PDB file of C-alpha atoms and ligand atoms in Angstrom:
ATOM      1  CA  MET A  20     -13.891 -10.651  16.106  1.00  0.00           C
ATOM      2  CA  GLY A  21     -12.161  -9.008  19.064  1.00  0.00           C
ATOM      3  CA  PRO A  22      -9.336  -6.518  18.661  1.00  0.00           C
ATOM      4  CA  PRO A  23      -5.836  -7.984  19.126  1.00  0.00           C
ATOM      5  CA  SER A  24      -4.428  -6.669  22.343  1.00  0.00           C
ATOM      6  CA  ARG A  25      -0.922  -7.966  22.889  1.00  0.00           C
ATOM      7  CA  ARG A  26       2.188  -5.830  22.381  1.00  0.00           C
ATOM      8  CA  SER A  27       5.387  -7.672  21.473  1.00  0.00           C
ATOM      9  CA  ALA A  28       8.814  -7.290  23.069  1.00  0.00           C
ATOM     10  CA  LEU A  29      10.367  -9.943  20.787  1.00  0.00           C
ATOM     11  CA  THR A  30      12.537  -9.427  17.707  1.00  0.00           C
ATOM     12  CA  PRO A  31      10.917  -9.905  14.257  1.00  0.00           C
ATOM     13  CA  ASP A  32      12.781 -13.201  13.695  1.00  0.00           C
ATOM     14  CA  VAL A  33      11.577 -14.699  16.959  1.00  0.00           C
ATOM     15  CA  GLU A  34       8.085 -13.333  16.284  1.00  0.00           C
ATOM     16  CA  ALA A  35       8.064 -15.011  12.847  1.00  0.00           C
ATOM     17  CA  ALA A  36       9.053 -18.378  14.290  1.00  0.00           C
ATOM     18  CA  THR A  37       6.517 -18.327  17.116  1.00  0.00           C
ATOM     19  CA  ALA A  38       3.580 -16.442  15.556  1.00  0.00           C
ATOM     20  CA  PRO A  39       0.337 -18.002  14.352  1.00  0.00           C
ATOM     21  CA  THR A  40       0.330 -19.112  10.718  1.00  0.00           C
ATOM     22  CA  ALA A  41      -1.989 -19.084   7.716  1.00  0.00           C
ATOM     23  CA  PRO A  42      -2.317 -22.309   5.710  1.00  0.00           C
ATOM     24  CA  PHE A  43      -1.265 -22.433   2.075  1.00  0.00           C
ATOM     25  CA  LEU A  44      -4.148 -23.693  -0.068  1.00  0.00           C
ATOM     26  CA  ARG A  45      -3.225 -23.114  -3.713  1.00  0.00           C
ATOM     27  CA  LEU A  46      -1.449 -20.635  -5.969  1.00  0.00           C
ATOM     28  CA  THR A  47      -4.230 -18.396  -7.219  1.00  0.00           C
ATOM     29  CA  THR A  48      -2.234 -15.167  -7.415  1.00  0.00           C
ATOM     30  CA  LEU A  49       1.358 -14.557  -8.425  1.00  0.00           C
ATOM     31  CA  TRP A  50       2.937 -11.191  -7.626  1.00  0.00           C
ATOM     32  CA  LEU A  51       6.161 -10.177  -9.338  1.00  0.00           C
ATOM     33  CA  GLN A  52       8.050  -7.381  -7.627  1.00  0.00           C
ATOM     34  CA  ILE A  53       9.848  -6.570 -10.850  1.00  0.00           C
ATOM     35  CA  THR A  54      11.541  -3.317  -9.807  1.00  0.00           C
ATOM     36  CA  GLY A  55      12.092  -4.271  -6.160  1.00  0.00           C
ATOM     37  CA  THR A  56      11.749  -1.078  -4.146  1.00  0.00           C
ATOM     38  CA  TRP A  57      13.003   1.195  -6.929  1.00  0.00           C
ATOM     39  CA  CYS A  58      10.509   3.994  -7.571  1.00  0.00           C
ATOM     40  CA  ASN A  59      10.641   7.533  -8.945  1.00  0.00           C
ATOM     41  CA  LEU A  60       8.376   8.716  -6.093  1.00  0.00           C
ATOM     42  CA  GLN A  61       8.818   8.408  -2.327  1.00  0.00           C
ATOM     43  CA  CYS A  62       5.321   8.341  -0.848  1.00  0.00           C
ATOM     44  CA  THR A  63       4.917   8.676   2.902  1.00  0.00           C
ATOM     45  CA  HIS A  64       2.705   5.601   3.261  1.00  0.00           C
ATOM     46  CA  CYS A  65       4.388   3.280   0.732  1.00  0.00           C
ATOM     47  CA  ILE A  66       4.070  -0.258   2.142  1.00  0.00           C
ATOM     48  CA  ASN A  67       7.665  -1.138   1.294  1.00  0.00           C
ATOM     49  CA  ALA A  68       9.370   2.261   1.599  1.00  0.00           C
ATOM     50  CA  SER A  69      10.221   2.404  -2.101  1.00  0.00           C
ATOM     51  CA  GLY A  70      12.098   5.378  -3.478  1.00  0.00           C
ATOM     52  CA  PRO A  71      14.512   6.672  -6.101  1.00  0.00           C
ATOM     53  CA  THR A  72      17.806   6.250  -4.269  1.00  0.00           C
ATOM     54  CA  ASP A  73      19.416   3.069  -2.948  1.00  0.00           C
ATOM     55  CA  PRO A  74      16.414   0.716  -3.155  1.00  0.00           C
ATOM     56  CA  TRP A  75      16.778  -1.831  -0.369  1.00  0.00           C
ATOM     57  CA  LEU A  76      15.356  -4.591  -2.610  1.00  0.00           C
ATOM     58  CA  PRO A  77      16.827  -4.772  -6.146  1.00  0.00           C
ATOM     59  CA  SER A  78      14.986  -5.121  -9.441  1.00  0.00           C
ATOM     60  CA  MET A  79      14.491  -8.552 -10.975  1.00  0.00           C
ATOM     61  CA  ASP A  80      16.155  -9.417 -14.257  1.00  0.00           C
ATOM     62  CA  ALA A  81      13.907 -10.424 -17.146  1.00  0.00           C
ATOM     63  CA  ARG A  82      15.131 -14.026 -17.100  1.00  0.00           C
ATOM     64  CA  SER A  83      14.058 -14.548 -13.471  1.00  0.00           C
ATOM     65  CA  ILE A  84      10.692 -12.933 -14.131  1.00  0.00           C
ATOM     66  CA  ARG A  85      10.042 -15.209 -17.119  1.00  0.00           C
ATOM     67  CA  HIS A  86      11.151 -18.222 -15.058  1.00  0.00           C
ATOM     68  CA  ALA A  87       8.648 -17.330 -12.299  1.00  0.00           C
ATOM     69  CA  ILE A  88       5.850 -16.866 -14.847  1.00  0.00           C
ATOM     70  CA  ARG A  89       6.581 -20.263 -16.400  1.00  0.00           C
ATOM     71  CA  GLU A  90       6.743 -21.972 -13.011  1.00  0.00           C
ATOM     72  CA  ALA A  91       3.482 -20.341 -11.926  1.00  0.00           C
ATOM     73  CA  GLU A  92       1.818 -21.557 -15.132  1.00  0.00           C
ATOM     74  CA  THR A  93       2.741 -25.162 -14.321  1.00  0.00           C
ATOM     75  CA  LEU A  94       1.319 -24.637 -10.806  1.00  0.00           C
ATOM     76  CA  GLY A  95      -2.066 -23.483 -12.118  1.00  0.00           C
ATOM     77  CA  VAL A  96      -1.869 -19.743 -11.376  1.00  0.00           C
ATOM     78  CA  LYS A  97      -5.079 -17.798 -12.099  1.00  0.00           C
ATOM     79  CA  GLU A  98      -3.827 -14.179 -12.154  1.00  0.00           C
ATOM     80  CA  ILE A  99      -0.561 -12.257 -12.188  1.00  0.00           C
ATOM     81  CA  TYR A 100       0.345  -8.832 -10.792  1.00  0.00           C
ATOM     82  CA  PHE A 101       3.375  -6.698 -11.658  1.00  0.00           C
ATOM     83  CA  THR A 102       4.483  -4.432  -8.858  1.00  0.00           C
ATOM     84  CA  GLY A 103       7.497  -2.687  -7.328  1.00  0.00           C
ATOM     85  CA  GLY A 104       8.636   0.026  -6.745  1.00  0.00           C
ATOM     86  CA  GLU A 105       7.370   1.462 -10.004  1.00  0.00           C
ATOM     87  CA  PRO A 106       7.006  -1.321 -12.592  1.00  0.00           C
ATOM     88  CA  PHE A 107       7.158   1.031 -15.585  1.00  0.00           C
ATOM     89  CA  LEU A 108      10.801   1.790 -14.705  1.00  0.00           C
ATOM     90  CA  HIS A 109      11.654  -1.772 -15.782  1.00  0.00           C
ATOM     91  CA  PRO A 110      13.245  -1.608 -19.242  1.00  0.00           C
ATOM     92  CA  GLU A 111      11.480  -4.800 -20.409  1.00  0.00           C
ATOM     93  CA  ILE A 112       8.032  -4.130 -19.012  1.00  0.00           C
ATOM     94  CA  LEU A 113       6.207  -4.498 -22.347  1.00  0.00           C
ATOM     95  CA  PRO A 114       7.701  -7.831 -23.512  1.00  0.00           C
ATOM     96  CA  LEU A 115       7.303  -9.212 -19.982  1.00  0.00           C
ATOM     97  CA  LEU A 116       3.653  -8.198 -19.904  1.00  0.00           C
ATOM     98  CA  ASN A 117       3.243  -9.880 -23.272  1.00  0.00           C
ATOM     99  CA  ASP A 118       4.587 -13.141 -21.797  1.00  0.00           C
ATOM    100  CA  SER A 119       2.388 -12.877 -18.738  1.00  0.00           C
ATOM    101  CA  LEU A 120      -0.747 -12.116 -20.754  1.00  0.00           C
ATOM    102  CA  ALA A 121      -0.216 -15.340 -22.697  1.00  0.00           C
ATOM    103  CA  ILE A 122      -0.936 -17.384 -19.578  1.00  0.00           C
ATOM    104  CA  ALA A 123      -3.181 -15.378 -17.186  1.00  0.00           C
ATOM    105  CA  PRO A 124      -5.092 -12.117 -16.612  1.00  0.00           C
ATOM    106  CA  THR A 125      -2.425  -9.590 -15.651  1.00  0.00           C
ATOM    107  CA  SER A 126      -2.477  -6.332 -13.679  1.00  0.00           C
ATOM    108  CA  VAL A 127       0.156  -3.643 -13.202  1.00  0.00           C
ATOM    109  CA  LEU A 128       0.248  -1.466 -10.055  1.00  0.00           C
ATOM    110  CA  THR A 129       1.699   1.900 -11.014  1.00  0.00           C
ATOM    111  CA  ASN A 130       1.945   5.509  -9.888  1.00  0.00           C
ATOM    112  CA  GLY A 131       1.106   6.454 -13.484  1.00  0.00           C
ATOM    113  CA  THR A 132       3.936   8.945 -13.871  1.00  0.00           C
ATOM    114  CA  ARG A 133       5.623   6.983 -16.686  1.00  0.00           C
ATOM    115  CA  ILE A 134       2.504   6.459 -18.766  1.00  0.00           C
ATOM    116  CA  ASP A 135       2.642   8.910 -21.664  1.00  0.00           C
ATOM    117  CA  VAL A 136       0.817   8.852 -25.001  1.00  0.00           C
ATOM    118  CA  ARG A 137       3.153   6.243 -26.470  1.00  0.00           C
ATOM    119  CA  MET A 138       3.037   3.933 -23.460  1.00  0.00           C
ATOM    120  CA  ALA A 139      -0.769   4.134 -23.261  1.00  0.00           C
ATOM    121  CA  ALA A 140      -0.978   3.221 -26.957  1.00  0.00           C
ATOM    122  CA  ALA A 141       1.509   0.355 -26.515  1.00  0.00           C
ATOM    123  CA  LEU A 142      -0.506  -1.031 -23.587  1.00  0.00           C
ATOM    124  CA  ALA A 143      -3.717  -0.814 -25.593  1.00  0.00           C
ATOM    125  CA  HIS A 144      -2.058  -2.699 -28.424  1.00  0.00           C
ATOM    126  CA  LEU A 145      -0.845  -5.404 -26.031  1.00  0.00           C
ATOM    127  CA  ALA A 146      -4.298  -5.699 -24.507  1.00  0.00           C
ATOM    128  CA  SER A 147      -5.993  -6.003 -27.882  1.00  0.00           C
ATOM    129  CA  GLU A 148      -3.714  -8.877 -28.943  1.00  0.00           C
ATOM    130  CA  ALA A 149      -3.641 -10.732 -25.619  1.00  0.00           C
ATOM    131  CA  ALA A 150      -5.314 -13.995 -24.714  1.00  0.00           C
ATOM    132  CA  TYR A 151      -6.160 -12.625 -21.236  1.00  0.00           C
ATOM    133  CA  SER A 152      -7.223  -9.263 -19.798  1.00  0.00           C
ATOM    134  CA  LEU A 153      -4.841  -6.463 -18.873  1.00  0.00           C
ATOM    135  CA  ASP A 154      -5.656  -4.146 -15.956  1.00  0.00           C
ATOM    136  CA  ILE A 155      -3.710  -1.051 -14.966  1.00  0.00           C
ATOM    137  CA  ARG A 156      -4.057   0.177 -11.381  1.00  0.00           C
ATOM    138  CA  VAL A 157      -3.086   3.818 -10.973  1.00  0.00           C
ATOM    139  CA  SER A 158      -2.420   5.051  -7.437  1.00  0.00           C
ATOM    140  CA  LEU A 159      -3.954   8.347  -6.405  1.00  0.00           C
ATOM    141  CA  ASP A 160      -4.705   9.303  -2.802  1.00  0.00           C
ATOM    142  CA  ASP A 161      -6.858  12.382  -3.070  1.00  0.00           C
ATOM    143  CA  VAL A 162      -9.022  14.128  -5.652  1.00  0.00           C
ATOM    144  CA  ASP A 163      -7.317  17.346  -4.548  1.00  0.00           C
ATOM    145  CA  GLU A 164      -3.910  17.913  -6.162  1.00  0.00           C
ATOM    146  CA  HIS A 165      -2.263  19.608  -3.189  1.00  0.00           C
ATOM    147  CA  ARG A 166      -3.415  17.106  -0.599  1.00  0.00           C
ATOM    148  CA  ASN A 167      -2.334  14.220  -2.830  1.00  0.00           C
ATOM    149  CA  ASP A 168       1.084  15.712  -3.523  1.00  0.00           C
ATOM    150  CA  ARG A 169       1.640  16.369   0.168  1.00  0.00           C
ATOM    151  CA  ILE A 170       2.188  12.635   0.626  1.00  0.00           C
ATOM    152  CA  ARG A 171       3.071  11.466  -2.922  1.00  0.00           C
ATOM    153  CA  GLY A 172       5.387  14.278  -3.987  1.00  0.00           C
ATOM    154  CA  ARG A 173       5.064  17.363  -6.150  1.00  0.00           C
ATOM    155  CA  GLY A 174       3.698  16.734  -9.640  1.00  0.00           C
ATOM    156  CA  ALA A 175       2.488  13.197  -8.825  1.00  0.00           C
ATOM    157  CA  TRP A 176      -1.212  14.102  -9.041  1.00  0.00           C
ATOM    158  CA  ARG A 177      -1.016  15.737 -12.486  1.00  0.00           C
ATOM    159  CA  LYS A 178       0.937  12.841 -13.968  1.00  0.00           C
ATOM    160  CA  ALA A 179      -1.359  10.206 -12.466  1.00  0.00           C
ATOM    161  CA  VAL A 180      -4.476  11.992 -13.712  1.00  0.00           C
ATOM    162  CA  ARG A 181      -2.880  12.346 -17.153  1.00  0.00           C
ATOM    163  CA  ALA A 182      -2.245   8.569 -17.155  1.00  0.00           C
ATOM    164  CA  ILE A 183      -5.861   7.862 -16.171  1.00  0.00           C
ATOM    165  CA  ARG A 184      -7.127  10.015 -19.058  1.00  0.00           C
ATOM    166  CA  LEU A 185      -4.664   8.585 -21.617  1.00  0.00           C
ATOM    167  CA  LEU A 186      -5.468   4.996 -20.683  1.00  0.00           C
ATOM    168  CA  ALA A 187      -9.206   5.658 -20.882  1.00  0.00           C
ATOM    169  CA  GLU A 188      -8.779   7.294 -24.294  1.00  0.00           C
ATOM    170  CA  GLN A 189      -7.064   4.101 -25.443  1.00  0.00           C
ATOM    171  CA  GLY A 190      -9.926   1.952 -24.177  1.00  0.00           C
ATOM    172  CA  ILE A 191      -8.219   0.732 -20.983  1.00  0.00           C
ATOM    173  CA  LEU A 192     -10.350   1.761 -18.028  1.00  0.00           C
ATOM    174  CA  PRO A 193      -7.855   1.969 -15.154  1.00  0.00           C
ATOM    175  CA  ILE A 194      -8.576   0.962 -11.577  1.00  0.00           C
ATOM    176  CA  VAL A 195      -7.770   3.955  -9.384  1.00  0.00           C
ATOM    177  CA  THR A 196      -6.199   2.700  -6.158  1.00  0.00           C
ATOM    178  CA  VAL A 197      -6.648   4.892  -3.106  1.00  0.00           C
ATOM    179  CA  THR A 198      -5.077   4.470   0.321  1.00  0.00           C
ATOM    180  CA  GLU A 199      -7.333   5.637   3.144  1.00  0.00           C
ATOM    181  CA  ILE A 200      -4.732   8.053   4.429  1.00  0.00           C
ATOM    182  CA  PHE A 201      -7.121  11.017   4.347  1.00  0.00           C
ATOM    183  CA  SER A 202     -10.221   9.278   5.696  1.00  0.00           C
ATOM    184  CA  GLY A 203     -11.713  10.011   9.119  1.00  0.00           C
ATOM    185  CA  PRO A 204     -10.861  13.403  10.623  1.00  0.00           C
ATOM    186  CA  GLU A 205      -8.724  14.269   7.570  1.00  0.00           C
ATOM    187  CA  ASP A 206     -11.742  13.960   5.229  1.00  0.00           C
ATOM    188  CA  PRO A 207     -12.893  17.572   4.779  1.00  0.00           C
ATOM    189  CA  THR A 208     -16.096  16.786   2.903  1.00  0.00           C
ATOM    190  CA  GLY A 209     -17.463  13.953   5.005  1.00  0.00           C
ATOM    191  CA  THR A 210     -18.756  12.333   1.795  1.00  0.00           C
ATOM    192  CA  GLY A 211     -16.395   9.360   2.007  1.00  0.00           C
ATOM    193  CA  MET A 212     -13.532   8.453  -0.247  1.00  0.00           C
ATOM    194  CA  TYR A 213     -15.392   6.187  -2.640  1.00  0.00           C
ATOM    195  CA  GLN A 214     -17.992   8.824  -3.469  1.00  0.00           C
ATOM    196  CA  GLN A 215     -15.353  11.525  -3.913  1.00  0.00           C
ATOM    197  CA  PHE A 216     -13.366   9.405  -6.334  1.00  0.00           C
ATOM    198  CA  ARG A 217     -16.423   8.200  -8.191  1.00  0.00           C
ATOM    199  CA  ASP A 218     -17.576  11.773  -8.783  1.00  0.00           C
ATOM    200  CA  PHE A 219     -14.064  12.826  -9.764  1.00  0.00           C
ATOM    201  CA  LEU A 220     -13.553  10.027 -12.293  1.00  0.00           C
ATOM    202  CA  LEU A 221     -16.960  10.579 -13.874  1.00  0.00           C
ATOM    203  CA  SER A 222     -16.121  14.298 -14.147  1.00  0.00           C
ATOM    204  CA  LEU A 223     -12.997  13.313 -16.116  1.00  0.00           C
ATOM    205  CA  GLY A 224     -15.270  11.587 -18.620  1.00  0.00           C
ATOM    206  CA  MET A 225     -14.687   7.985 -17.494  1.00  0.00           C
ATOM    207  CA  GLU A 226     -17.548   5.820 -18.645  1.00  0.00           C
ATOM    208  CA  LYS A 227     -17.356   3.941 -15.327  1.00  0.00           C
ATOM    209  CA  ALA A 228     -15.534   4.648 -12.058  1.00  0.00           C
ATOM    210  CA  ARG A 229     -13.281   1.766 -11.022  1.00  0.00           C
ATOM    211  CA  VAL A 230     -11.984   2.501  -7.520  1.00  0.00           C
ATOM    212  CA  LYS A 231     -10.141   0.272  -5.068  1.00  0.00           C
ATOM    213  CA  ILE A 232      -9.671   1.546  -1.524  1.00  0.00           C
ATOM    214  CA  LEU A 233      -6.924   0.150   0.677  1.00  0.00           C
ATOM    215  CA  PRO A 234      -6.312   0.662   4.397  1.00  0.00           C
ATOM    216  CA  VAL A 235      -3.088   2.241   5.627  1.00  0.00           C
ATOM    217  CA  PHE A 236      -0.647  -0.478   6.692  1.00  0.00           C
ATOM    218  CA  PRO A 237       1.854  -0.207   9.536  1.00  0.00           C
ATOM    219  CA  ALA A 238       4.640  -1.088   7.121  1.00  0.00           C
ATOM    220  CA  GLY A 239       7.416   0.661   5.220  1.00  0.00           C
ATOM    221  CA  ARG A 240       7.843   4.253   6.437  1.00  0.00           C
ATOM    222  CA  LEU A 241       4.833   3.818   8.738  1.00  0.00           C
ATOM    223  CA  ALA A 242       6.098   0.586  10.330  1.00  0.00           C
ATOM    224  CA  SER A 243       6.391   2.138  13.767  1.00  0.00           C
ATOM    225  CA  THR A 244       2.768   3.306  13.869  1.00  0.00           C
ATOM    226  CA  LYS A 245       1.464  -0.021  15.202  1.00  0.00           C
ATOM    227  CA  THR A 246       3.182  -2.712  17.252  1.00  0.00           C
ATOM    228  CA  VAL A 247       0.290  -4.986  18.172  1.00  0.00           C
ATOM    229  CA  ARG A 248       0.580  -8.527  16.783  1.00  0.00           C
ATOM    230  CA  LEU A 249      -1.831 -11.416  16.302  1.00  0.00           C
ATOM    231  CA  THR A 250      -2.043 -14.290  18.763  1.00  0.00           C
ATOM    232  CA  GLU A 251      -3.610 -17.744  18.472  1.00  0.00           C
ATOM    233  CA  ALA A 252      -6.331 -16.499  20.819  1.00  0.00           C
ATOM    234  CA  ASP A 253      -7.160 -13.610  18.449  1.00  0.00           C
ATOM    235  CA  LEU A 254      -7.575 -16.085  15.587  1.00  0.00           C
ATOM    236  CA  ASP A 255      -9.701 -18.594  17.456  1.00  0.00           C
ATOM    237  CA  GLY A 256     -12.731 -19.278  15.251  1.00  0.00           C
ATOM    238  CA  PHE A 257     -11.391 -17.122  12.400  1.00  0.00           C
ATOM    239  CA  ASP A 258     -11.094 -18.738   8.962  1.00  0.00           C
ATOM    240  CA  ARG A 259      -7.416 -18.110   8.105  1.00  0.00           C
ATOM    241  CA  SER A 260      -7.882 -19.309   4.535  1.00  0.00           C
ATOM    242  CA  ARG A 261      -9.569 -15.930   3.923  1.00  0.00           C
ATOM    243  CA  LEU A 262      -6.205 -14.167   4.243  1.00  0.00           C
ATOM    244  CA  GLN A 263      -4.584 -13.478   0.884  1.00  0.00           C
ATOM    245  CA  CYS A 264      -1.364 -15.219   1.951  1.00  0.00           C
ATOM    246  CA  ALA A 265      -3.282 -18.523   1.794  1.00  0.00           C
ATOM    247  CA  GLU A 266      -3.462 -18.252  -2.009  1.00  0.00           C
ATOM    248  CA  ALA A 267      -0.747 -15.809  -3.071  1.00  0.00           C
ATOM    249  CA  ARG A 268       3.009 -15.692  -3.383  1.00  0.00           C
ATOM    250  CA  VAL A 269       5.367 -12.837  -4.282  1.00  0.00           C
ATOM    251  CA  VAL A 270       8.541 -13.450  -6.245  1.00  0.00           C
ATOM    252  CA  THR A 271      11.296 -10.873  -5.742  1.00  0.00           C
ATOM    253  CA  ALA A 272      15.023 -10.682  -6.526  1.00  0.00           C
ATOM    254  CA  GLY A 273      15.632 -11.843  -2.946  1.00  0.00           C
ATOM    255  CA  GLY A 274      13.309 -14.846  -2.765  1.00  0.00           C
ATOM    256  CA  VAL A 275       9.636 -15.789  -2.479  1.00  0.00           C
ATOM    257  CA  TYR A 276       7.382 -14.169   0.134  1.00  0.00           C
ATOM    258  CA  ALA A 277       3.892 -14.573   1.503  1.00  0.00           C
ATOM    259  CA  CYS A 278       2.289 -11.315   0.362  1.00  0.00           C
ATOM    260  CA  PRO A 279       3.033  -7.948  -1.290  1.00  0.00           C
ATOM    261  CA  ILE A 280       2.863  -6.087   2.021  1.00  0.00           C
ATOM    262  CA  LEU A 281       5.677  -8.075   3.610  1.00  0.00           C
ATOM    263  CA  ALA A 282       7.771  -8.853   0.500  1.00  0.00           C
ATOM    264  CA  GLY A 283      11.466  -8.529   1.281  1.00  0.00           C
ATOM    265  CA  LEU A 284      11.082  -8.795   5.068  1.00  0.00           C
ATOM    266  CA  PRO A 285      13.023 -11.698   6.629  1.00  0.00           C
ATOM    267  CA  GLY A 286      10.112 -12.992   8.701  1.00  0.00           C
ATOM    268  CA  ALA A 287       7.922 -13.379   5.606  1.00  0.00           C
ATOM    269  CA  LYS A 288      10.456 -15.196   3.420  1.00  0.00           C
ATOM    270  CA  LEU A 289       9.278 -18.666   2.437  1.00  0.00           C
ATOM    271  CA  SER A 290      11.816 -19.751  -0.168  1.00  0.00           C
ATOM    272  CA  SER A 291      15.114 -18.607  -1.632  1.00  0.00           C
ATOM    273  CA  GLY A 292      14.430 -20.273  -4.940  1.00  0.00           C
ATOM    274  CA  SER A 293      11.359 -21.833  -6.482  1.00  0.00           C
ATOM    275  CA  LEU A 294       7.719 -21.025  -5.987  1.00  0.00           C
ATOM    276  CA  VAL A 295       6.851 -24.603  -5.162  1.00  0.00           C
ATOM    277  CA  GLU A 296       9.286 -24.558  -2.210  1.00  0.00           C
ATOM    278  CA  SER A 297       7.323 -21.627  -0.780  1.00  0.00           C
ATOM    279  CA  PHE A 298       4.114 -23.674  -0.508  1.00  0.00           C
ATOM    280  CA  ARG A 299       4.040 -23.845   3.270  1.00  0.00           C
ATOM    281  CA  PRO A 300       2.228 -21.884   5.980  1.00  0.00           C
ATOM    282  CA  ALA A 301       2.949 -18.151   6.202  1.00  0.00           C
ATOM    283  CA  SER A 302       3.867 -16.600   9.539  1.00  0.00           C
ATOM    284  CA  LEU A 303       1.391 -13.934  10.707  1.00  0.00           C
ATOM    285  CA  TYR A 304       4.089 -12.227  12.757  1.00  0.00           C
ATOM    286  CA  HIS A 305       3.835  -8.647  11.512  1.00  0.00           C
ATOM    287  CA  PRO A 306       1.583  -5.807  12.759  1.00  0.00           C
ATOM    288  CA  ALA A 307       0.304  -5.517   9.155  1.00  0.00           C
ATOM    289  CA  CYS A 308      -1.295  -8.956   9.635  1.00  0.00           C
ATOM    290  CA  VAL A 309      -3.563  -7.310  12.231  1.00  0.00           C
ATOM    291  CA  THR A 310      -4.785  -4.907   9.536  1.00  0.00           C
ATOM    292  CA  CYS A 311      -5.555  -7.821   7.197  1.00  0.00           C
ATOM    293  CA  TYR A 312      -7.388  -9.649   9.979  1.00  0.00           C
ATOM    294  CA  GLU A 313      -9.394  -6.607  11.057  1.00  0.00           C
ATOM    295  CA  THR A 314     -10.276  -5.243   7.605  1.00  0.00           C
ATOM    296  CA  GLY A 315     -10.475  -8.424   5.530  1.00  0.00           C
ATOM    297  CA  MET A 316      -8.565  -6.616   2.776  1.00  0.00           C
ATOM    298  CA  SER A 317      -6.800  -8.128  -0.193  1.00  0.00           C
ATOM    299  CA  CYS A 318      -4.239  -6.473  -2.469  1.00  0.00           C
ATOM    300  CA  ARG A 319      -5.974  -8.114  -5.477  1.00  0.00           C
ATOM    301  CA  ASN A 320      -8.200  -6.028  -7.785  1.00  0.00           C
TER     302      ASN A 320
HETATM  303  S1  SF4 B  23       0.173  -8.943   5.972  1.00  0.00           S
HETATM  304 FE1  SF4 B  23      -1.800  -9.947   5.530  1.00  0.00          FE
HETATM  305  S2  SF4 B  23      -1.474 -11.119   3.658  1.00  0.00           S
HETATM  306 FE2  SF4 B  23       0.554 -10.575   4.493  1.00  0.00          FE
HETATM  307  S3  SF4 B  23       1.149 -12.394   5.761  1.00  0.00           S
HETATM  308 FE3  SF4 B  23       0.111 -10.914   7.115  1.00  0.00          FE
HETATM  309  S4  SF4 B  23      -2.071 -11.582   7.097  1.00  0.00           S
HETATM  310 FE4  SF4 B  23      -1.065 -12.545   5.353  1.00  0.00          FE
END
């Protein structure tokens, strides 16, 4: 696999129309961007530039979320993810999770700041009654409080670690999601992120360390950090069905998109209404597609 080398001078819309595409195979994964880009934190590297004031993508109402879950069920979905923004800001998060857990394994991607004793207990109760498994992914970017809060905001580390402990005490072993923002020259120990987090989680008393490491994407507040885009020549001989957009769709208040990284961006919009209308090839027009191609990453657990 050679590194993509072309820089684009075209607008995003023209790029989307002329870029290579990924085929759509089947709906394995449904993402629900239930709080749009509304979040109580404002992390530097957030893929969709979420934050507390004036979210550029609104929250979904409960009716639309339930409609998407029902439609996905008829289309054979295998797993569902709740994301945002911060999903635990949604006033109906618990009943919506209950509905989702009736039809598929369900995960929530959270910064953990809203998970207190009562919420951890409520999630454990939901999980114990559910037909399918519930996973909670808590974002944390460094085992060191000060380094983490430098990019996630003051107090974020303590609240996330509290959530990890509370969930574990309730029998839900969270998946700690780490963005590689401090890898490479920024890694002071040289031990690697996975090992650092594994040691840290075991030191908290976790019976097992569940860690997911994600690359930094040139998206959201970091969109300008990379402008290279994929070409047909780059993808020659590459199996495009390995990209997550071949089996995933994201439902938002503004339509249906190819993947969580590009949700809300005009070039990635595939339908204004139903999921089934979005079952067509996704445009690989964005610099973030280069990261997917180079790293083979998926936003799934
Ligand atoms: S960012 Fe990745 S998952 Fe999203 S459309 Fe591009 S290649 Fe597909």
